[in-house]
Every structure is written in structure tokens, then in C-alpha cells.
Amino acid sequence: RQGYEDPHCQYPSAGYRDFYAYQSHQWQQVAWQDDRDLGQGEPYAKSTNYQDQHYYRGYHPDLATTPLGQDRTQTYDSSEERYISAARPEWTGGKTLGSDMGEASGQPREPSLLLQYRESGLSSSSHELSQYIRDGADHYDPMLSGTWSLAQAGGHSVSTPAPVVPPKFSLLHMAVCFGAGGQLVVVCPHHPAEGQLAHVELHSLEVILHDTKELEELQAFPGPLAREDLHKVDVMTFCQQKIATSCDLSTQRGRDSSLLWKLLILLCRQNGSMVGSDAAELLMQDCRRREKYKRQNPAANLIGLTDDEWMSRQPGTLDLITGEVPPVVETQAQIVEKFTKLLYYGRKKDALVWAMRNHLWGHALFLSSKMDPRTYSWVLTGFTSTLATNDPLQTLFQLMSGRIPQASLCCGDATWGDWRPHLAVMLSNKVGDMELNHRAIVTMGDTLAGKGAVEAAHFCYLMADIPFGYFGVKADRMALLGSSHRQAFAQFARTEVIQRMEIFEYCQQLRQPKSFLLPFQVYKLLYASRLADYGLPAQALQYCEQIATTLLDQDPASHPVLAQQVMKLAERLKLSDTLLLEMPEQDQTLEPDWLVQLRACCREWEVR
């Protein structure tokens, strides 16, 4: 209206409504300026006020018009109170500020601004509007409510509103953290400064995660295995359970994994000692089926006969030597008699051919061994040619001949057959050259590893006494038993693999109590951290003690990073020691001796 100043027209344009800090300062400043400068003509932002007035008249006609008799500051304050009352119903215990003022003044209660927005069709999302209104309400200053007067401002002095720091979080939320004792600490969103009691909850991770597969896997393992109250029967029982639950015997990989667990059972039963025949027996027991290898007739060219000569020597033809027609079916006695008659006439070559053709290999080999070496090699080659290519006898004879068996280079292929009988015959029949045996077994392991049979390859490496290496060194053949260190670390260092490796170390300690696998200690630390993460701090501390004892027996300075990490984890878990419950209260602040010694070694290394 001309000549009348509407206080709502002093609001900034709609584009600035997103900045709640601008709203809280600018609106107060304009309202105060109108009251101070009533006779100074129109405000400075006339064009903007016209647009805002048009906006409010179009969407909120009840907010864009003001009765003539109503004071402008009261209109602004009442609208701001409704603005705040719509934003903080839950912050004042269900009772808004506007309702308190309305009850005190005796005026009827007006609908909230949020309800007016929804009825006007400005937004269909009450949650979105509540976010904006709450942001503006967070900076509401109750000292600015009510009618502003010159006396409150201290005469003619001009007061500048203090800058309001926006809150770090716009919504109430919980703060959580993980404790070293296997607990989850939850801090509830209370306001102690406003008289509310602080509320902190402690939850056991073991209880929270009790249905997870990972926690069940950790709880089923009887580790750490170096403790005095452990019996090896518990370890063997665990291995048998793993075979029954995690090995699919219908697949090749499942059978190879089962073989490793059975090897650990055998080592545990025999206190870590084993000979080649024990492993061979285990291999043959684990064979899925006994393959039958076909025998075949020796090739004609190997016994020095052409095809025509071979056919002329078949049964039913006239024998030019004896002048007799041999029977069609000859018995073993008749075959031997014919071999003897040929020798009567001094025909050693024909006797050898007859023996080889009728599979009298004993007669042929003995006769040729008394002749020249070339003839013996010829008969021996004829004998091996009758064996199938994948026959384990071929593997043995090739090994005894001083060669790497063909099975070591071709095993693992579906057309070749099972690799276990070939390894069994090599383990049970060690030849004089031990280096040749070692190379044949390692070559078989490399061939299996190249075809993805990691468990089978590691079994071969164990039989050849290949040492364990490290994850980052790809040239090493093994890092963890039954897991390839050429894959991602998360897949490589699985919980089951670490447990299997610890059982193997335990079997070594049954034979030599002071023995340990140094590359494996870092995986024990990783396993201890997993125990702590799943709410099992007491077991994690026992693993830290084992690792620290191993490092103290050696030189901790040779592995400084591992020693420091063990010390840091142990310091966080030291109050989880079950021995503290049995100590007097004045002694519960003491630390175990191994932790004190480990800390001293770490400090000494840092000084050096």
C-alpha cells in the first residue's frame, strides 16, 4: 500500500532464504532500522521489498497484510515466535514457545508455520521443511523477542548483535568408539549443560557378534596352541571337524585340502616326526579310486621285427626253427619250453624276442643282463614301453634310471590322472641320488602350483622340506600353508589358513619344543588383532605373550617393527589378563615381565 511500510516487506529476497545466518542477522537489523528511522522516508530496498511483498501475497496472504492498528515490531516478533514454535516441538518436551506465549497473553493458539506451508502447497515434504526451520530455530535468541524499545537499547546507542557460530552437527546423534577390551562404547545424545545426565553404554562385541560366522570360527579354534593345558587330542579333533565341515570331497581342491588336514593329524599323532612310507600310506588312503593302468604289447620296432615278421611269428604258423606248428593257445609252460628250445640251438636273440613277445620279462631281463649293455638297454626299453604313460611304475623306473619322471612335469592334468600315486612311489622308493629325489618332488610341486592346485603343491613342498617365506617375496614357494601368496592379502591371510599354519608350527614344537617359524609370527599378531576386534581380548593377549617370548629368545632388534606393534597391542590388552583377578588390588597395576622386557628392548633399539 502506498505510504505504509509493511515489516514483512523488509525481508530479503527468496534466494537468500537458504542461508540461515543471513536471515538471523539481516531481519533483526532491518526491523531495528525501521523503528529508529520512522520519519526518514522509504527504506533503501524498495524494489526488493516489492518483489518480496508480491511473493508473500501470492503464497501467504495472511503474512503479507498487517492490521493498521498493530505495531510492526509486534507483528515481526509474533511471526518469528510462530516460526520457532514450528521448529522446536521436540526440543522443549512437546511444548512450543509459541504455545507458552499464547497461553500467557490469553490469545488463541495459531497453526504452526510448517502446517501453513503444507496447506499452501509450497512443499510436499514436511521433513524437508522441518530441516530448514530447525536450522533457523537453532540460532533463535530469546532476548530479542518482545517489543523493542529505545530504553532497552540504552538510549540512542546502537547495539550490534553478536555473531552466532553455527553448530558442528545439525541433528542429534550418537558417538561410538571401540574399546580395547572387546567393548563398544556408545555415548547417547544428551545435554549435560542443560541439566541432563550423561548416558554412556558399554556393549560386549562378543555378544553383539555371537551369530556371525567369523566369531564362531575364532571360538572353535583351541588356540593359542602353546599353552600348557592343551592336549594334542583337542588339536586332532579340530582338524577332523574341519575335514567334515569345510572340505568338499567331490572336488579336486576339496580332496587336496582334506589331505593337508590329514597330514597335520598324522604329524600331531606322531609328535611331528614322519618318514616317507607314512606319507605314502596317507596318499594312497586319500586316493579317490585306484586307477587300473592298461598293459600293452611292446612295439614291433622295439623288438627288432617288421610288421610282416611279427605276423609270421603269430601262433598257428609253421615254426622254421623247430619245424612244428605251435598251438593257437599256448600255456605258460609251453611258452617257457619254447624259450628253452631256442636257447638249445644258441639263438639268444630269438629267445629274447620270444620272451618279450610273450611277456616273459624276467627271463628276458636276466638273459640280456648277462649279454652286452646295449642289449640289456634294448630289453629294458621294450619292457617300459608296455606300461601306460601315466603308470606309477613308469615314474619309478624313470627315477631309478636317473631321470626326472614325466609325471613330475605333466601331473595335475585331467587326462594324466591322479598325482598322489606318483608322489607315493617316489617317497617310498628313494634312490641313491637324494638330490634327484628332491628335484623330482619339487618339480612336481611347481607343476601343480602352476595349474592352481595350491594345497597339492604345498604337500609336495612339505615332503621336500621347502622352508616358508614371506608374502612380498614372490620367489618363495610358500608363505602360509595351503594359501597362495600371489593373491590379494585379504584372501591370502584368511582365518582358516592362519589356524592351519599354527597347527603345523605346533606339530614342529612337539618334536623340538624351542622351534618356531619366524615368518609366521606376524600372522599371529594379525590373528590376535582379529580376536580383539571380535571381543576376545584375553586370547589376544595370550598370543601377544607368545610372540613376545619368541622375539625375546631371539634378538628383537632384528624385527623392530614387529616388536613395537606387539608391544602396542599388549599395552591396550594388558588389563584383560585373567591373572589380574587373582592378584591383590595393590598389585593389579603391575605389568607382566615379558611386556616390561619387550618395552625395554624396543627403547634400547630406538636409542641405538
Short mmCIF file of C-alpha atoms in Angstrom, two decimals, residues 245-538:
data_model
loop_
_atom_site.label_atom_id
_atom_site.label_comp_id
_atom_site.label_asym_id
_atom_site.label_seq_id
_atom_site.Cartn_x
_atom_site.Cartn_y
_atom_site.Cartn_z
CA THR A 245 32.67 -79.18 7.55
CA SER A 246 34.88 -77.26 5.13
CA CYS A 247 36.21 -79.84 2.63
CA ASP A 248 34.07 -80.77 -0.35
CA LEU A 249 35.39 -84.22 -1.22
CA SER A 250 33.56 -84.20 -4.55
CA THR A 251 36.03 -81.64 -5.94
CA GLN A 252 39.76 -81.95 -6.51
CA ARG A 253 40.53 -78.90 -4.39
CA GLY A 254 38.41 -80.20 -1.53
CA ARG A 255 40.31 -83.50 -1.57
CA ASP A 256 43.65 -81.66 -1.61
CA SER A 257 42.58 -79.51 1.36
CA SER A 258 41.45 -82.64 3.20
CA LEU A 259 44.87 -84.17 2.54
CA LEU A 260 46.61 -81.28 4.31
CA TRP A 261 44.38 -81.61 7.37
CA LYS A 262 45.05 -85.37 7.47
CA LEU A 263 48.76 -84.70 7.24
CA LEU A 264 48.51 -82.41 10.28
CA ILE A 265 46.64 -85.16 12.16
CA LEU A 266 49.40 -87.64 11.28
CA LEU A 267 52.12 -85.22 12.42
CA CYS A 268 50.29 -84.47 15.64
CA ARG A 269 49.76 -88.18 16.39
CA GLN A 270 53.44 -88.97 15.77
CA ASN A 271 54.77 -85.89 17.61
CA GLY A 272 55.94 -84.13 14.48
CA SER A 273 58.04 -86.98 13.05
CA MET A 274 57.27 -88.80 9.81
CA VAL A 275 59.01 -90.95 7.20
CA GLY A 276 58.33 -91.35 3.50
CA SER A 277 56.34 -94.55 3.84
CA ASP A 278 53.96 -92.83 6.31
CA ALA A 279 53.22 -90.11 3.80
CA ALA A 280 52.86 -92.70 1.01
CA GLU A 281 50.30 -94.61 3.06
CA LEU A 282 48.40 -91.38 3.67
CA LEU A 283 48.45 -90.56 -0.03
CA MET A 284 47.08 -93.94 -1.05
CA GLN A 285 44.34 -93.77 1.59
CA ASP A 286 43.25 -90.41 0.25
CA CYS A 287 43.07 -91.61 -3.35
CA ARG A 288 39.55 -91.28 -4.64
CA ARG A 289 39.82 -94.51 -6.58
CA ARG A 290 42.51 -96.93 -7.63
CA GLU A 291 43.09 -96.46 -11.30
CA LYS A 292 43.78 -99.52 -13.42
CA TYR A 293 46.60 -98.94 -15.83
CA LYS A 294 46.44 -100.87 -19.12
CA ARG A 295 49.28 -103.05 -20.26
CA GLN A 296 50.01 -103.07 -23.97
CA ASN A 297 52.09 -105.15 -26.31
CA PRO A 298 55.59 -103.92 -26.98
CA ALA A 299 56.01 -102.08 -30.23
CA ALA A 300 57.30 -104.23 -33.08
CA ASN A 301 60.20 -101.95 -33.85
CA LEU A 302 61.40 -102.17 -30.24
CA ILE A 303 61.99 -105.92 -30.53
CA GLY A 304 63.57 -105.65 -33.99
CA LEU A 305 60.74 -107.14 -36.08
CA THR A 306 58.88 -105.70 -39.02
CA ASP A 307 55.13 -106.00 -39.24
CA ASP A 308 55.37 -108.91 -41.67
CA GLU A 309 57.82 -110.75 -39.44
CA TRP A 310 55.57 -110.05 -36.44
CA MET A 311 52.60 -111.61 -38.23
CA SER A 312 54.70 -114.61 -39.32
CA ARG A 313 55.60 -115.22 -35.69
CA GLN A 314 51.97 -115.35 -34.55
CA PRO A 315 50.54 -118.68 -33.27
CA GLY A 316 49.25 -121.08 -35.93
CA THR A 317 52.13 -120.62 -38.41
CA LEU A 318 54.93 -123.09 -39.15
CA ASP A 319 57.99 -122.60 -36.96
CA LEU A 320 61.01 -122.73 -39.25
CA ILE A 321 63.37 -123.50 -36.36
CA THR A 322 61.65 -126.48 -34.86
CA GLY A 323 59.58 -127.47 -37.90
CA GLU A 324 56.46 -127.66 -35.76
CA VAL A 325 53.16 -125.78 -35.88
CA PRO A 326 52.67 -124.20 -32.46
CA PRO A 327 49.22 -124.42 -30.92
CA VAL A 328 46.88 -121.47 -31.18
CA VAL A 329 46.65 -121.11 -27.41
CA GLU A 330 49.87 -121.65 -25.56
CA THR A 331 50.12 -122.19 -21.85
CA GLN A 332 52.76 -120.58 -19.67
CA ALA A 333 54.65 -123.88 -19.54
CA GLN A 334 54.66 -124.17 -23.33
CA ILE A 335 55.95 -120.57 -23.65
CA VAL A 336 58.82 -121.30 -21.29
CA GLU A 337 59.56 -124.59 -23.11
CA LYS A 338 59.75 -122.74 -26.44
CA PHE A 339 62.15 -120.17 -24.85
CA THR A 340 64.32 -123.08 -23.66
CA LYS A 341 64.39 -124.83 -27.05
CA LEU A 342 65.58 -121.60 -28.73
CA LEU A 343 68.45 -121.49 -26.30
CA TYR A 344 69.23 -125.14 -27.10
CA TYR A 345 70.07 -124.04 -30.62
CA GLY A 346 72.00 -120.99 -29.38
CA ARG A 347 69.54 -118.43 -30.74
CA LYS A 348 69.73 -115.89 -27.90
CA LYS A 349 68.28 -113.04 -29.95
CA ASP A 350 65.26 -115.10 -30.97
CA ALA A 351 64.83 -116.26 -27.37
CA LEU A 352 64.79 -112.63 -26.18
CA VAL A 353 62.23 -111.70 -28.85
CA TRP A 354 60.07 -114.69 -27.87
CA ALA A 355 60.26 -113.80 -24.18
CA MET A 356 59.43 -110.16 -24.82
CA ARG A 357 56.54 -111.04 -27.11
CA ASN A 358 55.04 -113.38 -24.52
CA HIS A 359 55.76 -111.09 -21.55
CA LEU A 360 58.46 -113.28 -20.02
CA TRP A 361 60.21 -110.11 -18.86
CA GLY A 362 62.03 -111.80 -16.03
CA HIS A 363 63.66 -114.29 -18.39
CA ALA A 364 64.39 -111.58 -20.94
CA LEU A 365 65.93 -109.14 -18.47
CA PHE A 366 68.09 -111.76 -16.80
CA LEU A 367 69.35 -113.11 -20.14
CA SER A 368 70.07 -109.63 -21.51
CA SER A 369 71.87 -108.59 -18.32
CA LYS A 370 74.41 -111.37 -18.98
CA MET A 371 74.89 -110.12 -22.52
CA ASP A 372 76.22 -106.73 -23.62
CA PRO A 373 74.86 -103.47 -22.08
CA ARG A 374 73.26 -102.37 -25.33
CA THR A 375 71.11 -105.49 -25.44
CA TYR A 376 70.11 -105.02 -21.81
CA SER A 377 69.06 -101.42 -22.50
CA TRP A 378 67.09 -102.60 -25.54
CA VAL A 379 65.17 -105.18 -23.49
CA LEU A 380 64.60 -102.69 -20.69
CA THR A 381 63.17 -100.14 -23.12
CA GLY A 382 60.90 -102.79 -24.56
CA PHE A 383 59.63 -103.60 -21.08
CA THR A 384 58.85 -99.98 -20.18
CA SER A 385 57.05 -99.49 -23.49
CA THR A 386 54.41 -101.98 -22.37
CA LEU A 387 53.46 -99.75 -19.42
CA ALA A 388 50.92 -96.97 -19.71
CA THR A 389 52.34 -93.46 -19.81
CA ASN A 390 50.69 -92.46 -16.52
CA ASP A 391 51.52 -95.73 -14.76
CA PRO A 392 53.34 -95.12 -11.44
CA LEU A 393 55.77 -97.89 -12.45
CA GLN A 394 56.88 -95.64 -15.27
CA THR A 395 57.59 -92.93 -12.70
CA LEU A 396 59.64 -95.32 -10.55
CA PHE A 397 61.65 -96.75 -13.44
CA GLN A 398 62.38 -93.31 -14.84
CA LEU A 399 63.52 -92.13 -11.43
CA MET A 400 65.71 -95.19 -10.96
CA SER A 401 67.16 -94.55 -14.40
CA GLY A 402 68.44 -91.18 -13.19
CA ARG A 403 65.83 -89.02 -14.92
CA ILE A 404 63.15 -86.58 -13.73
CA PRO A 405 59.94 -88.60 -14.14
CA GLN A 406 57.47 -87.46 -16.74
CA ALA A 407 54.80 -87.41 -14.05
CA SER A 408 56.60 -84.52 -12.33
CA LEU A 409 56.18 -82.44 -15.47
CA CYS A 410 52.65 -83.48 -16.52
CA CYS A 411 50.72 -84.14 -13.31
CA GLY A 412 47.68 -82.09 -12.45
CA ASP A 413 46.16 -82.51 -15.88
CA ALA A 414 42.75 -84.15 -16.16
CA THR A 415 44.00 -86.51 -18.87
CA TRP A 416 47.00 -87.54 -16.80
CA GLY A 417 45.17 -88.79 -13.74
CA ASP A 418 45.74 -88.53 -10.02
CA TRP A 419 49.10 -87.21 -8.83
CA ARG A 420 49.08 -88.99 -5.46
CA PRO A 421 50.29 -92.49 -6.58
CA HIS A 422 53.24 -90.93 -8.39
CA LEU A 423 54.34 -88.99 -5.31
CA ALA A 424 53.79 -92.04 -3.14
CA VAL A 425 56.08 -94.22 -5.26
CA MET A 426 58.78 -91.54 -5.18
CA LEU A 427 58.55 -91.13 -1.39
CA SER A 428 58.60 -94.86 -0.67
CA ASN A 429 61.46 -95.75 -3.03
CA LYS A 430 64.27 -93.29 -2.50
CA VAL A 431 67.09 -93.89 -4.96
CA GLY A 432 70.76 -93.34 -4.19
CA ASP A 433 70.83 -89.81 -5.59
CA MET A 434 68.95 -87.81 -2.95
CA GLU A 435 69.32 -84.61 -4.95
CA LEU A 436 67.45 -86.25 -7.82
CA ASN A 437 64.63 -87.26 -5.48
CA HIS A 438 64.44 -83.73 -4.10
CA ARG A 439 64.33 -82.12 -7.55
CA ALA A 440 61.67 -84.56 -8.78
CA ILE A 441 59.35 -83.79 -5.84
CA VAL A 442 59.91 -80.01 -6.06
CA THR A 443 59.29 -80.12 -9.81
CA MET A 444 56.01 -81.91 -9.20
CA GLY A 445 55.04 -79.22 -6.68
CA ASP A 446 55.87 -76.45 -9.14
CA THR A 447 53.80 -78.14 -11.84
CA LEU A 448 50.81 -78.46 -9.51
CA ALA A 449 51.16 -74.85 -8.34
CA GLY A 450 51.27 -73.65 -11.93
CA LYS A 451 47.92 -75.34 -12.56
CA GLY A 452 46.25 -73.82 -9.50
CA ALA A 453 46.42 -76.84 -7.16
CA VAL A 454 47.95 -74.87 -4.27
CA GLU A 455 47.17 -77.37 -1.49
CA ALA A 456 48.63 -80.27 -3.51
CA ALA A 457 51.72 -78.23 -4.36
CA HIS A 458 52.29 -77.34 -0.69
CA PHE A 459 52.02 -81.00 0.26
CA CYS A 460 54.87 -81.73 -2.18
CA TYR A 461 56.90 -78.82 -0.78
CA LEU A 462 56.48 -80.15 2.75
CA MET A 463 57.75 -83.55 1.63
CA ALA A 464 60.80 -81.83 0.11
CA ASP A 465 61.41 -79.69 3.27
CA ILE A 466 60.97 -76.37 1.47
CA PRO A 467 61.14 -73.51 4.03
CA PHE A 468 58.39 -70.94 4.43
CA GLY A 469 58.94 -67.49 3.01
CA TYR A 470 57.25 -64.09 3.10
CA PHE A 471 54.20 -62.62 1.42
CA GLY A 472 56.01 -59.91 -0.52
CA VAL A 473 58.65 -62.25 -1.96
CA LYS A 474 57.08 -63.89 -4.97
CA ALA A 475 60.11 -66.15 -5.50
CA ASP A 476 59.30 -68.02 -2.28
CA ARG A 477 57.25 -71.13 -2.82
CA MET A 478 55.26 -70.98 0.43
CA ALA A 479 54.27 -68.30 2.93
CA LEU A 480 51.19 -69.81 4.62
CA LEU A 481 50.29 -73.48 4.37
CA GLY A 482 47.55 -74.06 1.82
CA SER A 483 47.29 -70.46 0.55
CA SER A 484 48.93 -68.81 -2.45
CA HIS A 485 50.86 -65.64 -1.62
CA ARG A 486 50.37 -64.43 -5.19
CA GLN A 487 46.77 -63.41 -4.50
CA ALA A 488 45.35 -60.43 -2.57
CA PHE A 489 46.37 -60.27 1.08
CA ALA A 490 42.80 -60.35 2.40
CA GLN A 491 42.20 -63.61 0.56
CA PHE A 492 45.67 -64.92 1.34
CA ALA A 493 45.65 -64.42 5.13
CA ARG A 494 42.27 -65.94 5.90
CA THR A 495 41.50 -67.05 9.43
CA GLU A 496 41.34 -70.74 8.49
CA VAL A 497 44.76 -70.55 6.80
CA ILE A 498 46.37 -68.94 9.86
CA GLN A 499 44.86 -71.59 12.12
CA ARG A 500 46.18 -74.39 9.91
CA MET A 501 49.61 -72.82 9.91
CA GLU A 502 49.63 -72.57 13.70
CA ILE A 503 48.80 -76.28 13.95
CA PHE A 504 51.78 -77.08 11.73
CA GLU A 505 54.02 -74.97 13.97
CA TYR A 506 52.60 -76.79 16.99
CA CYS A 507 53.49 -80.16 15.41
CA GLN A 508 57.04 -78.92 14.92
CA GLN A 509 57.21 -77.92 18.57
CA LEU A 510 56.10 -81.42 19.64
CA ARG A 511 59.35 -82.71 18.17
CA GLN A 512 61.54 -79.71 19.11
CA PRO A 513 60.00 -77.61 21.92
CA LYS A 514 62.04 -74.48 21.15
CA SER A 515 61.36 -74.47 17.42
CA PHE A 516 59.22 -71.79 15.79
CA LEU A 517 58.52 -70.33 12.38
CA LEU A 518 59.80 -66.77 12.36
CA PRO A 519 57.92 -65.59 9.22
CA PHE A 520 54.69 -66.79 10.83
CA GLN A 521 54.89 -64.52 13.90
CA VAL A 522 53.46 -61.51 12.07
CA TYR A 523 50.38 -63.54 11.14
CA LYS A 524 49.95 -64.47 14.78
CA LEU A 525 49.83 -60.75 15.55
CA LEU A 526 47.22 -60.29 12.84
CA TYR A 527 45.21 -63.15 14.32
CA ALA A 528 45.47 -61.55 17.79
CA SER A 529 44.09 -58.27 16.46
CA ARG A 530 41.15 -60.14 14.94
CA LEU A 531 40.44 -61.76 18.30
CA ALA A 532 40.42 -58.33 19.93
CA ASP A 533 38.12 -56.95 17.23
CA TYR A 534 35.59 -59.71 17.87
CA GLY A 535 35.54 -59.27 21.63
CA LEU A 536 38.08 -61.92 22.73
CA PRO A 537 40.81 -59.79 24.38
CA ALA A 538 42.08 -62.47 26.79
#
